[in-house]
Amino acid sequence: MKKLVAILFAFIISQFQAQQGPYYQQHANYKMDIDVNAEKFTYEGKQTLDYTNNSPDELNVVYFHLYWNAFRPNSMMDQRVAAQGKNGDSRLQKDGVSRLASIPKDQEGAQNIHWIKQNGKTLKFEVQETVMKVYLAEPIKPNSSTIFTLEWDAVIPQQIRRSGRNNKEGVDMTMTQWYPKIAEYDYDGWATFDYIGREFHAPFADFEVNIKINKDYVIGAGGILENPAEVKGYDANAKIKADKNKATWKWTAKNILDFAWAADKDYIVKSFDVPQGPKVFLVYQNNEKTKVWEEALPYLTRYYQLMNAHFGKYVYPTYAFIQGGDGGMEYGMCTMILGEAKNIEGLMGLMAHEGAHSWYQQMLATNEPMRPWMDEGFTSYAEGFVMNQLFPPAQPLPNPFLNSINAYRNFIKKGIEEPAVWLGDHHDNGTSYTYASYVKGELYLVQLGYIMGEQNLAETLKQYYNQWVLKHPSDRDFLHIAQQVSGMDLKWFQHYWINTTKTIDYGIKDVKYDAKSTTITLVNNGQVPMPIDFSVVTKDNKLVNYQIPMNMTRTWKEKDVYGEFKTIPYWSWTQKEYTLTVPYTKSQLSALVIDLSQRIADVNLEDNVVEVK
Ligand SMILES: [Zn+2]
């Protein structure tokens, strides 16, 4: 007995001490033949999946996602929307009532698996709504491959969110997360997140997809069209066989997370080459509401040039902006976005966001359900950064992210903030999810830029790309690079900002004027410590900048957006107040300012400036 206890104890200890081994990632290679019945909104599918296990673990089961099974009454997605009522995603409910509850029987989404085989042997499987567990006939050993074949049929659901038929803009078929898709397996284990409406995670994969559909349809997809001369819309000299009702579209794609497409009879296709960048496709219904799409070309060219220069080069040969008719959502080499746009700035805002997901989701493929702030947040940062240059505001802002910082400040007052570290699907409140992932993730980078200087942030983003492009980085990988580039300890910041809902609040508490100088007392009224940039503005419009490092970073920034600044003794995070004396008299001073750049997400700005009169 004693020996058994000792063995068990040793086992438990070893589990706690387990360290992440060398990095690996799984790979999938899909070949699919799809036959669409456009009248019935159904299709038949055949899949051959060559799956490679690069992990050090032997796999005895695999999991597939069957996302469309979510689109029916009383599904988990329906239950979740019903439980959240008006607090949930506004697109999934109407006046707090789930839109899924009233999907008619014949428009319920379905992915019905007929059979699945491994190397020719029929496998046992269990469908748990949107997740299929498959028991393998033979284990997949480390560093080996296996071949799955399967057949299924599917019903394209009523358009509720992202995928579906006949959406409100009249797009016939938005085909996203539309095929049985193998789940990702990595150091966190199988990513078997039930689909209840939010994010995705998948292994990088190659695709060969043949889609047979009525020949009057035009398809937009994230991939390379291999036979433009045999289908409608892409080649002016295309010869579509007159004797057949259907045309077969041949698409390929390499090293993307998923393959998405959309089909409509009224789509037009425009394309252009970005110098050194991708060939960009615009696929949309040409009408009064989509008029501004015609103006997008020069903006998109500049967009890719800015993105490539600042965030790393887009690696795929093409990218398609497809009118999908429901907000915007990113997929491999394409996005589905709303067609209707009031003006070019509105359209570009959406294109800039979804396009930036090629970096923060597709090429730097973080686990979105686990860390939505890295995907939506970094994307929102890139969007803000680029939009500020594409459409510079008439009055230059102190920084390009001011609107997001103000939005966060207002949101905090509601008292419903939830930590960004939460799993994306498990937020209690839709708005709280939005702020935790989009806004706090964006401000994570804005705060880092402030703490370590913008040059260091830009360098961190470049190295993050260089080291992790076409891989699955985690927040630790990003933090590791940020610390190496800046020489700073930044763990404290990541902890406060991502794991907690604590807020920043610094202020100028007191100012004493003497005959030769002025003494300022600063106060930390918040819960998140920060280094402080403090500026003195003189009557003759001179700017004198001071940097007060915070001791936990162990060093200070060398450069930032201000030009010159003087580094003065540090302010320890345990100390409530900090006093400094500046060699200016009251008559020489115009203003005293905490964080002239306004990058700190300080929740109370009123005490950050003292005007000297
Ligand atoms: Zn997004």
Coordinates of C-alpha atoms and ligand atoms in Angstrom, one line a residue:
M1 CA 0.0 0.0 0.0
K2 CA 2.7 2.4 1.1
K3 CA 4.5 1.8 -2.1
L4 CA 1.4 2.5 -4.2
V5 CA 0.8 5.8 -2.3
A6 CA 4.5 6.8 -2.9
I7 CA 4.1 6.0 -6.6
L8 CA 0.9 8.0 -6.8
F9 CA 2.4 10.9 -5.0
A10 CA 5.4 10.9 -7.3
F11 CA 3.0 10.8 -10.3
I12 CA 1.1 13.8 -8.9
I13 CA 4.2 15.8 -8.3
S14 CA 5.5 15.0 -11.8
Q15 CA 2.2 16.3 -13.2
F16 CA 2.7 19.6 -11.4
Q17 CA 6.3 19.8 -12.5
A18 CA 5.5 19.1 -16.2
Q19 CA 7.1 21.6 -18.4
Q20 CA 6.1 22.5 -21.9
G21 CA 8.4 20.6 -24.3
P22 CA 9.7 21.7 -27.7
Y23 CA 7.1 23.4 -29.8
Y24 CA 5.1 21.3 -32.3
Q25 CA 2.0 21.7 -34.3
Q26 CA -0.4 19.3 -36.0
H27 CA -1.1 19.4 -39.7
A28 CA -4.2 18.5 -41.8
N29 CA -4.6 18.0 -45.5
Y30 CA -8.2 18.0 -46.7
K31 CA -9.5 16.9 -50.1
M32 CA -13.2 17.5 -50.5
D33 CA -15.8 17.0 -53.2
I34 CA -19.1 18.9 -52.6
D35 CA -22.3 18.6 -54.6
V36 CA -24.7 21.4 -53.9
N37 CA -28.5 21.2 -54.3
A38 CA -29.1 25.0 -54.6
E39 CA -32.9 24.6 -54.6
K40 CA -33.0 22.7 -51.3
F41 CA -30.0 24.5 -49.7
T42 CA -28.3 21.1 -49.0
Y43 CA -25.1 19.5 -50.1
E44 CA -23.5 16.1 -50.2
G45 CA -19.8 15.9 -49.1
K46 CA -16.9 13.5 -49.4
Q47 CA -13.7 14.2 -47.4
T48 CA -10.3 12.6 -47.4
L49 CA -8.2 13.9 -44.5
D50 CA -4.5 13.2 -44.2
Y51 CA -3.7 14.1 -40.6
T52 CA -0.2 14.3 -39.1
N53 CA 0.4 14.0 -35.4
N54 CA 3.6 16.0 -34.7
S55 CA 3.0 15.9 -30.9
P56 CA 4.9 13.6 -28.6
D57 CA 1.6 12.0 -27.6
E58 CA -0.1 8.9 -28.9
L59 CA -3.7 9.7 -29.9
N60 CA -6.5 7.2 -29.4
V61 CA -9.4 9.5 -30.2
V62 CA -9.8 12.5 -32.4
Y63 CA -12.5 15.2 -32.4
F64 CA -14.2 17.0 -35.3
H65 CA -16.3 20.2 -35.1
L66 CA -19.8 20.0 -36.7
Y67 CA -20.6 23.7 -36.3
W68 CA -23.9 23.8 -38.2
N69 CA -25.6 21.5 -35.7
A70 CA -25.7 24.6 -33.5
F71 CA -28.3 26.3 -35.7
R72 CA -31.5 24.7 -34.4
P73 CA -34.0 25.2 -31.5
N74 CA -32.8 24.1 -28.1
S75 CA -29.2 23.7 -29.2
M76 CA -26.5 24.8 -26.7
M77 CA -26.2 28.1 -28.7
D78 CA -30.0 28.6 -28.3
Q79 CA -29.9 27.8 -24.6
R80 CA -27.0 30.2 -24.1
V81 CA -28.7 33.0 -26.0
A82 CA -31.9 32.4 -24.1
A83 CA -30.1 32.4 -20.7
Q84 CA -28.3 35.6 -21.5
G85 CA -31.4 37.4 -22.8
K86 CA -30.8 41.0 -23.6
N87 CA -27.3 40.8 -22.1
G88 CA -26.2 38.4 -24.9
D89 CA -25.0 39.0 -28.5
S90 CA -27.5 41.4 -30.0
R91 CA -27.3 39.6 -33.4
L92 CA -28.5 36.3 -32.0
Q93 CA -31.6 37.6 -30.2
K94 CA -34.5 39.9 -30.8
D95 CA -35.7 41.8 -27.7
G96 CA -34.0 39.2 -25.5
V97 CA -35.6 36.2 -27.3
S98 CA -33.2 33.8 -29.1
R99 CA -33.6 33.8 -32.9
L100 CA -32.6 30.2 -32.9
A101 CA -35.7 29.1 -31.1
S102 CA -37.9 29.9 -34.1
I103 CA -35.8 28.3 -36.9
P104 CA -38.3 26.3 -39.0
K105 CA -37.7 22.5 -39.1
D106 CA -36.6 22.5 -42.8
Q107 CA -34.1 25.3 -42.2
E108 CA -32.3 23.8 -39.2
G109 CA -28.6 23.5 -39.8
A110 CA -27.2 20.0 -39.9
Q111 CA -24.0 18.1 -40.7
N112 CA -25.0 14.4 -40.8
I113 CA -22.1 12.0 -40.8
H114 CA -22.8 8.9 -42.8
W115 CA -19.6 7.1 -41.9
I116 CA -16.0 7.7 -41.1
K117 CA -13.0 5.4 -41.7
Q118 CA -9.3 5.4 -40.7
N119 CA -7.0 3.8 -43.3
G120 CA -10.1 2.0 -44.6
K121 CA -11.4 0.7 -41.3
T122 CA -14.8 1.9 -40.2
L123 CA -14.7 3.9 -36.9
K124 CA -17.1 4.3 -34.0
F125 CA -18.1 7.9 -33.4
E126 CA -20.3 9.9 -31.1
V127 CA -21.9 13.2 -32.0
Q128 CA -22.2 15.6 -29.1
E129 CA -24.1 18.3 -31.0
T130 CA -21.3 20.4 -32.5
V131 CA -18.4 18.1 -31.4
M132 CA -17.9 14.6 -32.8
K133 CA -15.7 12.2 -30.9
V134 CA -14.1 9.5 -33.0
Y135 CA -12.6 6.3 -31.5
L136 CA -9.6 5.3 -33.6
A137 CA -9.1 1.8 -34.9
E138 CA -5.3 2.2 -34.4
P139 CA -3.6 4.9 -32.3
I140 CA -1.8 7.7 -34.2
K141 CA 1.8 7.5 -33.0
P142 CA 3.9 10.6 -32.5
N143 CA 5.3 11.9 -35.7
S144 CA 3.1 9.8 -37.9
S145 CA 0.1 10.3 -40.2
T146 CA -3.2 8.6 -40.7
I147 CA -5.9 8.9 -43.4
F148 CA -9.5 9.5 -42.6
T149 CA -12.3 9.3 -45.2
L150 CA -15.8 10.3 -44.5
E151 CA -19.1 11.1 -46.2
W152 CA -21.8 13.4 -44.9
D153 CA -24.7 15.6 -46.0
A154 CA -25.5 19.0 -44.7
V155 CA -28.4 21.4 -44.5
I156 CA -27.5 25.1 -44.9
P157 CA -29.1 26.8 -41.9
Q158 CA -31.3 29.8 -41.8
Q159 CA -28.9 32.7 -41.5
I160 CA -28.5 33.5 -37.8
R161 CA -24.9 34.3 -37.5
R162 CA -22.0 34.0 -40.0
S163 CA -23.1 31.0 -41.9
G164 CA -26.4 30.4 -43.7
R165 CA -28.8 30.8 -46.5
N166 CA -30.7 33.9 -47.9
N167 CA -29.3 36.4 -45.5
K168 CA -30.8 39.8 -45.1
E169 CA -28.6 41.3 -47.8
G170 CA -29.9 38.6 -50.2
V171 CA -26.7 36.5 -50.4
D172 CA -27.8 33.0 -51.2
M173 CA -25.1 30.9 -49.4
T174 CA -22.6 32.0 -46.8
M175 CA -20.5 28.8 -46.3
T176 CA -18.3 29.2 -43.3
Q177 CA -17.3 26.5 -40.8
W178 CA -19.3 24.3 -43.2
Y179 CA -17.5 21.0 -43.3
P180 CA -16.5 18.4 -40.6
K181 CA -13.3 20.0 -39.3
I182 CA -10.7 18.2 -37.2
A183 CA -10.1 19.9 -33.8
E184 CA -6.7 21.3 -32.8
Y185 CA -4.5 19.2 -30.5
D186 CA -1.7 21.0 -28.7
Y187 CA -0.1 21.5 -25.3
D188 CA -3.5 22.5 -24.0
G189 CA -5.0 19.2 -25.2
W190 CA -7.9 18.8 -27.6
A191 CA -9.6 22.2 -28.4
T192 CA -13.1 20.7 -28.2
F193 CA -15.0 23.9 -27.6
D194 CA -18.8 23.5 -28.2
Y195 CA -19.9 26.0 -30.8
I196 CA -22.1 28.6 -29.1
G197 CA -21.3 31.5 -31.3
R198 CA -17.9 32.9 -30.7
E199 CA -14.3 32.0 -31.7
F200 CA -12.5 29.1 -33.4
H201 CA -9.3 27.2 -33.1
A202 CA -7.9 24.8 -35.7
P203 CA -4.7 23.2 -37.0
F204 CA -3.0 24.7 -40.1
A205 CA -4.2 22.8 -43.1
D206 CA -4.0 22.4 -46.9
F207 CA -7.1 22.2 -49.0
E208 CA -8.3 21.0 -52.3
V209 CA -12.0 21.6 -52.6
N210 CA -14.2 20.8 -55.6
I211 CA -17.6 22.5 -55.4
K212 CA -20.3 21.4 -57.9
I213 CA -23.1 23.9 -58.0
N214 CA -25.7 25.3 -60.5
K215 CA -23.6 27.1 -63.2
D216 CA -25.4 30.4 -62.8
Y217 CA -23.8 30.9 -59.4
V218 CA -20.6 32.9 -58.7
I219 CA -18.4 31.7 -55.8
G220 CA -16.1 33.9 -53.7
A221 CA -13.7 31.9 -51.5
G222 CA -10.4 32.1 -49.5
G223 CA -8.1 30.2 -51.8
I224 CA -6.8 30.0 -55.3
L225 CA -9.3 29.3 -58.1
E226 CA -7.6 26.7 -60.3
N227 CA -10.1 26.7 -63.2
P228 CA -11.4 30.3 -63.8
A229 CA -12.0 29.5 -67.5
E230 CA -14.6 26.9 -66.6
V231 CA -16.8 29.0 -64.2
K232 CA -18.7 32.2 -64.1
G233 CA -17.4 35.6 -63.0
Y234 CA -13.5 35.4 -63.0
D235 CA -12.5 35.1 -66.7
A236 CA -14.1 37.2 -69.4
N237 CA -13.3 34.4 -71.9
A238 CA -14.6 31.6 -69.7
K239 CA -16.3 28.8 -71.5
I240 CA -19.0 27.2 -69.3
K241 CA -20.2 24.0 -70.7
A242 CA -23.7 24.6 -72.1
D243 CA -24.8 21.0 -71.9
K244 CA -24.5 20.7 -68.1
N245 CA -26.6 22.3 -65.4
K246 CA -23.7 22.5 -62.9
A247 CA -20.2 23.7 -63.0
T248 CA -17.4 22.4 -60.8
W249 CA -15.2 25.0 -59.0
K250 CA -11.7 23.9 -58.1
W251 CA -10.2 25.7 -55.1
T252 CA -6.9 25.1 -53.4
A253 CA -5.3 26.7 -50.3
K254 CA -2.1 26.1 -48.3
N255 CA -1.5 26.5 -44.6
I256 CA -4.7 28.2 -43.6
L257 CA -6.9 27.4 -40.6
D258 CA -10.1 26.9 -42.5
F259 CA -11.6 27.2 -46.0
A260 CA -14.7 29.4 -46.4
W261 CA -16.8 30.3 -49.4
A262 CA -20.0 32.0 -50.4
A263 CA -22.2 31.7 -53.5
D264 CA -24.7 34.0 -55.1
K265 CA -26.0 34.5 -58.6
D266 CA -25.6 38.3 -58.5
Y267 CA -22.0 38.5 -57.3
I268 CA -19.5 40.4 -59.4
V269 CA -15.8 39.9 -59.0
K270 CA -13.2 42.6 -59.1
S271 CA -9.5 42.0 -58.5
F272 CA -6.2 44.0 -58.4
D273 CA -2.6 43.3 -57.4
V274 CA -1.1 45.1 -54.4
P275 CA 2.6 45.8 -55.3
Q276 CA 4.6 43.1 -53.3
G277 CA 1.3 42.2 -51.7
P278 CA -1.5 39.9 -52.3
K279 CA -3.9 39.8 -55.3
V280 CA -7.1 41.2 -53.7
F281 CA -10.5 40.1 -54.8
L282 CA -13.8 42.0 -54.1
V283 CA -16.8 39.7 -54.5
Y284 CA -20.2 41.4 -54.0
Q285 CA -23.6 42.2 -55.3
N286 CA -23.2 45.4 -57.3
N287 CA -26.1 47.7 -56.3
E288 CA -26.9 51.1 -54.7
K289 CA -26.1 49.9 -51.2
T290 CA -22.6 48.6 -52.2
K291 CA -21.6 51.6 -54.3
V292 CA -18.6 52.6 -52.1
W293 CA -16.9 49.2 -52.8
E294 CA -15.7 50.8 -56.0
E295 CA -13.7 53.4 -54.1
A296 CA -11.8 50.8 -52.0
L297 CA -8.9 50.0 -54.3
P298 CA -6.4 52.7 -53.5
Y299 CA -7.2 52.4 -49.8
L300 CA -6.7 48.7 -49.8
T301 CA -3.4 49.0 -51.6
R302 CA -2.1 51.4 -49.0
Y303 CA -3.6 49.2 -46.3
Y304 CA -1.6 46.2 -47.2
Q305 CA 1.6 48.3 -47.6
L306 CA 1.1 49.7 -44.1
M307 CA 0.2 46.3 -42.6
N308 CA 3.2 44.6 -44.3
A309 CA 5.6 47.3 -43.1
H310 CA 4.5 47.5 -39.5
F311 CA 3.1 44.0 -38.6
G312 CA 5.0 41.6 -40.9
K313 CA 4.4 40.5 -44.5
Y314 CA 1.1 38.9 -45.6
V315 CA 2.3 35.4 -46.7
Y316 CA -0.6 34.2 -48.8
P317 CA -0.9 34.9 -52.6
T318 CA -4.5 36.2 -52.5
Y319 CA -7.2 37.7 -50.2
A320 CA -10.9 38.0 -50.9
F321 CA -13.3 40.5 -49.3
I322 CA -16.7 38.8 -49.8
Q323 CA -20.1 40.2 -49.1
G324 CA -21.4 37.7 -46.6
G325 CA -24.1 39.8 -45.2
D326 CA -23.6 39.5 -41.5
G327 CA -21.2 41.9 -39.7
G328 CA -17.7 40.7 -40.4
M329 CA -15.8 37.5 -39.7
E330 CA -12.4 36.3 -40.7
Y331 CA -11.4 33.1 -42.4
G332 CA -8.4 31.8 -44.2
M333 CA -7.4 34.2 -47.1
C334 CA -10.9 35.8 -47.0
T335 CA -13.5 37.5 -44.9
M336 CA -17.2 37.7 -45.0
I337 CA -18.4 41.2 -44.4
L338 CA -21.6 43.3 -44.6
G339 CA -22.1 44.7 -48.1
E340 CA -23.9 47.8 -47.2
A341 CA -21.7 50.8 -46.3
K342 CA -22.6 54.4 -45.8
N343 CA -19.2 55.7 -46.9
I344 CA -15.7 54.6 -47.7
E345 CA -14.4 55.2 -44.2
G346 CA -17.1 52.9 -42.8
L347 CA -16.3 50.2 -45.4
M348 CA -12.6 50.5 -44.8
G349 CA -13.0 50.3 -41.1
L350 CA -14.6 46.9 -41.5
M351 CA -12.1 45.8 -44.1
A352 CA -9.2 47.0 -42.0
H353 CA -10.4 45.0 -39.0
E354 CA -11.2 41.8 -40.8
G355 CA -8.2 42.1 -43.0
A356 CA -5.9 42.5 -39.9
H357 CA -7.2 39.2 -38.7
S358 CA -5.0 37.7 -41.4
W359 CA -2.2 38.6 -39.0
Y360 CA -3.8 38.2 -35.6
Q361 CA -5.8 35.0 -36.0
Q362 CA -4.6 33.4 -39.3
M363 CA -0.9 33.9 -39.5
L364 CA -0.3 34.3 -35.7
A365 CA -2.9 31.7 -34.8
T366 CA -3.6 32.1 -31.1
N367 CA -6.1 29.9 -29.4
E368 CA -9.1 32.2 -29.8
P369 CA -11.6 30.5 -27.4
M370 CA -8.9 30.6 -24.7
R371 CA -7.4 34.0 -25.4
P372 CA -9.8 36.1 -27.4
W373 CA -8.0 39.3 -26.3
M374 CA -4.9 38.3 -28.3
D375 CA -6.9 37.9 -31.5
E376 CA -9.6 40.5 -31.3
G377 CA -7.5 42.9 -29.3
F378 CA -4.4 42.9 -31.4
T379 CA -6.5 43.1 -34.5
S380 CA -8.3 46.1 -33.1
Y381 CA -4.9 47.7 -32.4
A382 CA -3.8 47.1 -36.0
E383 CA -7.1 48.5 -37.3
G384 CA -6.8 51.7 -35.2
F385 CA -3.1 52.1 -36.2
V386 CA -3.8 51.8 -39.9
M387 CA -7.1 53.7 -40.0
N388 CA -5.4 56.7 -38.3
Q389 CA -3.1 56.8 -41.3
L390 CA -5.7 56.1 -44.0
F391 CA -8.1 58.6 -42.7
P392 CA -6.1 61.1 -40.5
P393 CA -8.5 63.1 -38.3
A394 CA -8.9 66.8 -39.0
Q395 CA -7.6 67.6 -35.5
P396 CA -4.6 65.3 -34.8
L397 CA -5.2 63.1 -31.8
P398 CA -2.6 62.7 -29.0
N399 CA -2.6 59.0 -30.0
P400 CA -4.5 56.9 -32.6
F401 CA -6.3 54.9 -29.9
L402 CA -8.0 57.7 -28.0
N403 CA -11.5 56.6 -28.9
S404 CA -11.0 53.1 -27.6
I405 CA -9.4 54.4 -24.3
N406 CA -12.4 56.8 -23.9
A407 CA -14.9 53.9 -24.6
Y408 CA -13.1 51.8 -21.9
R409 CA -13.3 54.6 -19.4
N410 CA -17.0 55.0 -20.0
F411 CA -17.6 51.2 -19.9
I412 CA -15.9 50.9 -16.5
K413 CA -18.5 53.1 -14.9
K414 CA -21.2 50.4 -15.7
G415 CA -19.6 48.1 -13.2
I416 CA -20.0 45.0 -15.4
E417 CA -16.4 44.5 -16.5
E418 CA -15.1 40.8 -16.6
P419 CA -11.5 39.8 -16.7
A420 CA -10.0 39.4 -20.2
V421 CA -8.4 36.1 -19.1
W422 CA -11.9 34.4 -19.2
L423 CA -12.7 31.9 -21.9
G424 CA -14.4 33.8 -24.7
D425 CA -17.7 31.8 -24.6
H426 CA -18.0 32.0 -20.9
H427 CA -18.5 35.7 -20.3
D428 CA -21.8 36.5 -18.6
N429 CA -22.5 39.6 -20.6
G430 CA -22.0 40.2 -24.3
T431 CA -20.8 43.8 -23.8
S432 CA -18.3 42.5 -21.1
Y433 CA -16.9 40.0 -23.7
T434 CA -16.5 42.8 -26.2
Y435 CA -14.6 45.0 -23.8
A436 CA -12.5 42.2 -22.4
S437 CA -11.4 40.9 -25.8
Y438 CA -11.5 43.8 -28.3
V439 CA -10.9 46.8 -26.1
K440 CA -8.7 45.5 -23.3
G441 CA -6.7 43.5 -25.8
E442 CA -6.2 46.6 -27.9
L443 CA -5.3 48.7 -24.8
Y444 CA -2.9 45.9 -23.7
L445 CA -0.7 46.9 -26.6
V446 CA -1.4 50.7 -26.1
Q447 CA -0.3 50.4 -22.4
L448 CA 2.8 48.4 -23.4
G449 CA 3.7 51.1 -25.9
Y450 CA 3.5 53.6 -23.1
I451 CA 5.4 51.5 -20.6
M452 CA 8.3 50.5 -22.9
G453 CA 8.2 53.1 -25.6
E454 CA 6.6 52.9 -29.1
Q455 CA 9.9 51.8 -30.8
N456 CA 10.1 48.9 -28.4
L457 CA 6.5 47.9 -29.0
A458 CA 7.0 48.1 -32.8
E459 CA 10.1 45.9 -32.5
T460 CA 8.2 43.5 -30.3
L461 CA 5.4 43.1 -32.9
K462 CA 8.0 42.5 -35.6
Q463 CA 9.8 39.9 -33.6
Y464 CA 6.6 38.3 -32.6
Y465 CA 5.7 37.9 -36.3
N466 CA 9.2 36.7 -37.2
Q467 CA 9.3 34.0 -34.6
W468 CA 5.7 32.9 -34.7
V469 CA 4.3 33.4 -38.3
L470 CA 2.2 30.3 -39.3
K471 CA 2.3 29.0 -35.7
H472 CA 0.2 29.0 -32.6
P473 CA 1.8 31.4 -30.1
S474 CA 0.4 31.9 -26.6
D475 CA 0.4 35.0 -24.4
R476 CA 3.6 33.7 -22.7
D477 CA 5.4 33.7 -26.1
F478 CA 4.4 37.3 -26.7
L479 CA 5.3 38.4 -23.2
H480 CA 8.7 36.7 -23.5
I481 CA 9.5 38.7 -26.6
A482 CA 8.3 42.0 -25.1
Q483 CA 10.5 41.4 -22.1
Q484 CA 13.5 40.5 -24.2
V485 CA 13.1 43.6 -26.5
S486 CA 12.5 46.1 -23.7
G487 CA 14.7 44.5 -21.0
M488 CA 11.8 45.1 -18.7
D489 CA 10.0 42.8 -16.4
L490 CA 6.4 43.1 -17.6
K491 CA 4.7 40.1 -15.9
W492 CA 3.1 42.4 -13.3
F493 CA 1.4 44.4 -16.1
Q494 CA 0.1 41.3 -17.9
H495 CA -1.3 40.0 -14.7
Y496 CA -3.1 43.1 -13.7
W497 CA -4.4 44.0 -17.2
I498 CA -5.5 40.5 -18.3
N499 CA -6.3 38.5 -15.2
T500 CA -8.0 41.2 -13.2
T501 CA -10.5 44.1 -13.6
K502 CA -8.4 46.5 -11.5
T503 CA -8.0 50.0 -12.9
I504 CA -5.4 52.7 -13.2
D505 CA -5.9 56.1 -11.5
Y506 CA -3.0 58.5 -11.0
G507 CA -3.4 62.2 -10.2
I508 CA -1.8 65.4 -9.2
K509 CA -2.7 65.8 -5.6
D510 CA -1.0 69.0 -4.5
V511 CA 1.2 71.8 -6.0
K512 CA 3.4 74.1 -3.9
Y513 CA 5.0 77.2 -5.5
D514 CA 8.2 78.7 -4.1
A515 CA 10.4 81.6 -5.0
K516 CA 12.6 79.5 -7.2
S517 CA 10.8 76.2 -7.8
T518 CA 7.6 74.3 -7.7
T519 CA 6.9 71.0 -5.8
I520 CA 4.3 68.6 -7.0
T521 CA 2.8 65.7 -5.1
L522 CA 1.5 62.9 -7.3
V523 CA -0.9 60.2 -6.0
N524 CA -1.8 56.7 -7.0
N525 CA -5.5 56.3 -6.3
G526 CA -5.8 53.2 -8.5
Q527 CA -5.0 49.5 -8.1
V528 CA -2.8 49.0 -11.2
P529 CA 0.7 50.5 -10.8
M530 CA 2.3 52.3 -13.8
P531 CA 5.5 54.2 -14.6
I532 CA 4.6 57.9 -14.9
D533 CA 5.4 60.3 -17.7
F534 CA 5.1 63.8 -16.3
S535 CA 5.4 67.0 -18.3
V536 CA 5.8 70.6 -17.5
V537 CA 4.5 73.2 -20.0
T538 CA 6.0 76.6 -19.6
K539 CA 4.5 80.0 -20.4
D540 CA 6.8 80.3 -23.4
N541 CA 5.5 77.0 -24.7
K542 CA 8.5 74.9 -23.7
L543 CA 7.9 71.3 -22.9
V544 CA 10.0 69.6 -20.2
N545 CA 9.4 65.9 -19.8
Y546 CA 10.2 63.6 -16.9
Q547 CA 10.0 59.8 -16.7
I548 CA 9.3 58.3 -13.3
P549 CA 10.0 54.6 -13.6
M550 CA 8.0 52.1 -11.6
N551 CA 10.3 49.7 -9.7
M552 CA 8.8 46.5 -10.9
T553 CA 10.0 47.0 -14.5
R554 CA 13.6 47.0 -13.2
T555 CA 14.6 49.5 -15.9
W556 CA 13.1 52.4 -17.9
K557 CA 12.5 53.4 -21.5
E558 CA 15.2 55.1 -23.5
K559 CA 12.9 56.6 -26.2
D560 CA 9.3 57.4 -26.8
V561 CA 7.0 59.8 -28.6
Y562 CA 7.9 62.9 -26.7
G563 CA 11.4 63.6 -27.9
E564 CA 13.7 64.2 -24.9
F565 CA 12.8 63.4 -21.4
K566 CA 14.7 63.2 -18.1
T567 CA 14.5 60.0 -16.0
I568 CA 14.2 60.7 -12.3
P569 CA 14.1 58.3 -9.3
Y570 CA 11.6 55.5 -9.4
W571 CA 8.2 55.3 -7.7
S572 CA 7.7 52.0 -6.0
W573 CA 4.4 50.3 -6.5
T574 CA 3.7 50.1 -2.8
Q575 CA 4.2 53.9 -2.3
K576 CA 1.0 55.9 -2.4
E577 CA 2.5 59.3 -3.1
Y578 CA 5.5 60.7 -5.0
T579 CA 6.9 64.2 -4.7
L580 CA 9.1 66.0 -7.3
T581 CA 10.4 69.5 -7.5
V582 CA 10.9 71.3 -10.8
P583 CA 13.0 74.4 -11.3
Y584 CA 10.2 76.7 -12.5
T585 CA 8.3 79.4 -10.6
K586 CA 4.5 79.8 -10.8
S587 CA 4.9 82.8 -13.2
Q588 CA 6.9 80.6 -15.6
L589 CA 4.4 77.7 -15.6
S590 CA 1.5 77.1 -17.9
A591 CA 0.5 73.5 -17.1
L592 CA 1.5 70.3 -15.3
V593 CA 0.4 67.1 -17.0
I594 CA 0.5 63.4 -16.3
D595 CA 0.9 61.4 -19.6
L596 CA 0.7 64.1 -22.3
S597 CA 0.3 61.3 -24.9
Q598 CA -3.0 60.2 -23.1
R599 CA -2.1 56.5 -23.6
I600 CA -2.6 55.4 -20.0
A601 CA -6.1 54.0 -19.5
D602 CA -6.5 56.2 -16.4
V603 CA -10.1 56.0 -15.3
N604 CA -10.1 59.5 -13.9
L605 CA -8.6 62.2 -16.1
E606 CA -9.8 65.2 -14.1
D607 CA -6.8 65.2 -11.8
N608 CA -4.2 64.5 -14.5
V609 CA -3.7 68.1 -15.5
V610 CA -3.2 71.3 -13.5
E611 CA -3.5 74.6 -15.4
V612 CA -1.4 77.2 -13.7
K613 CA -3.0 80.6 -13.8
Ligands
ZN1 ZN -12.4 40.7 -35.1

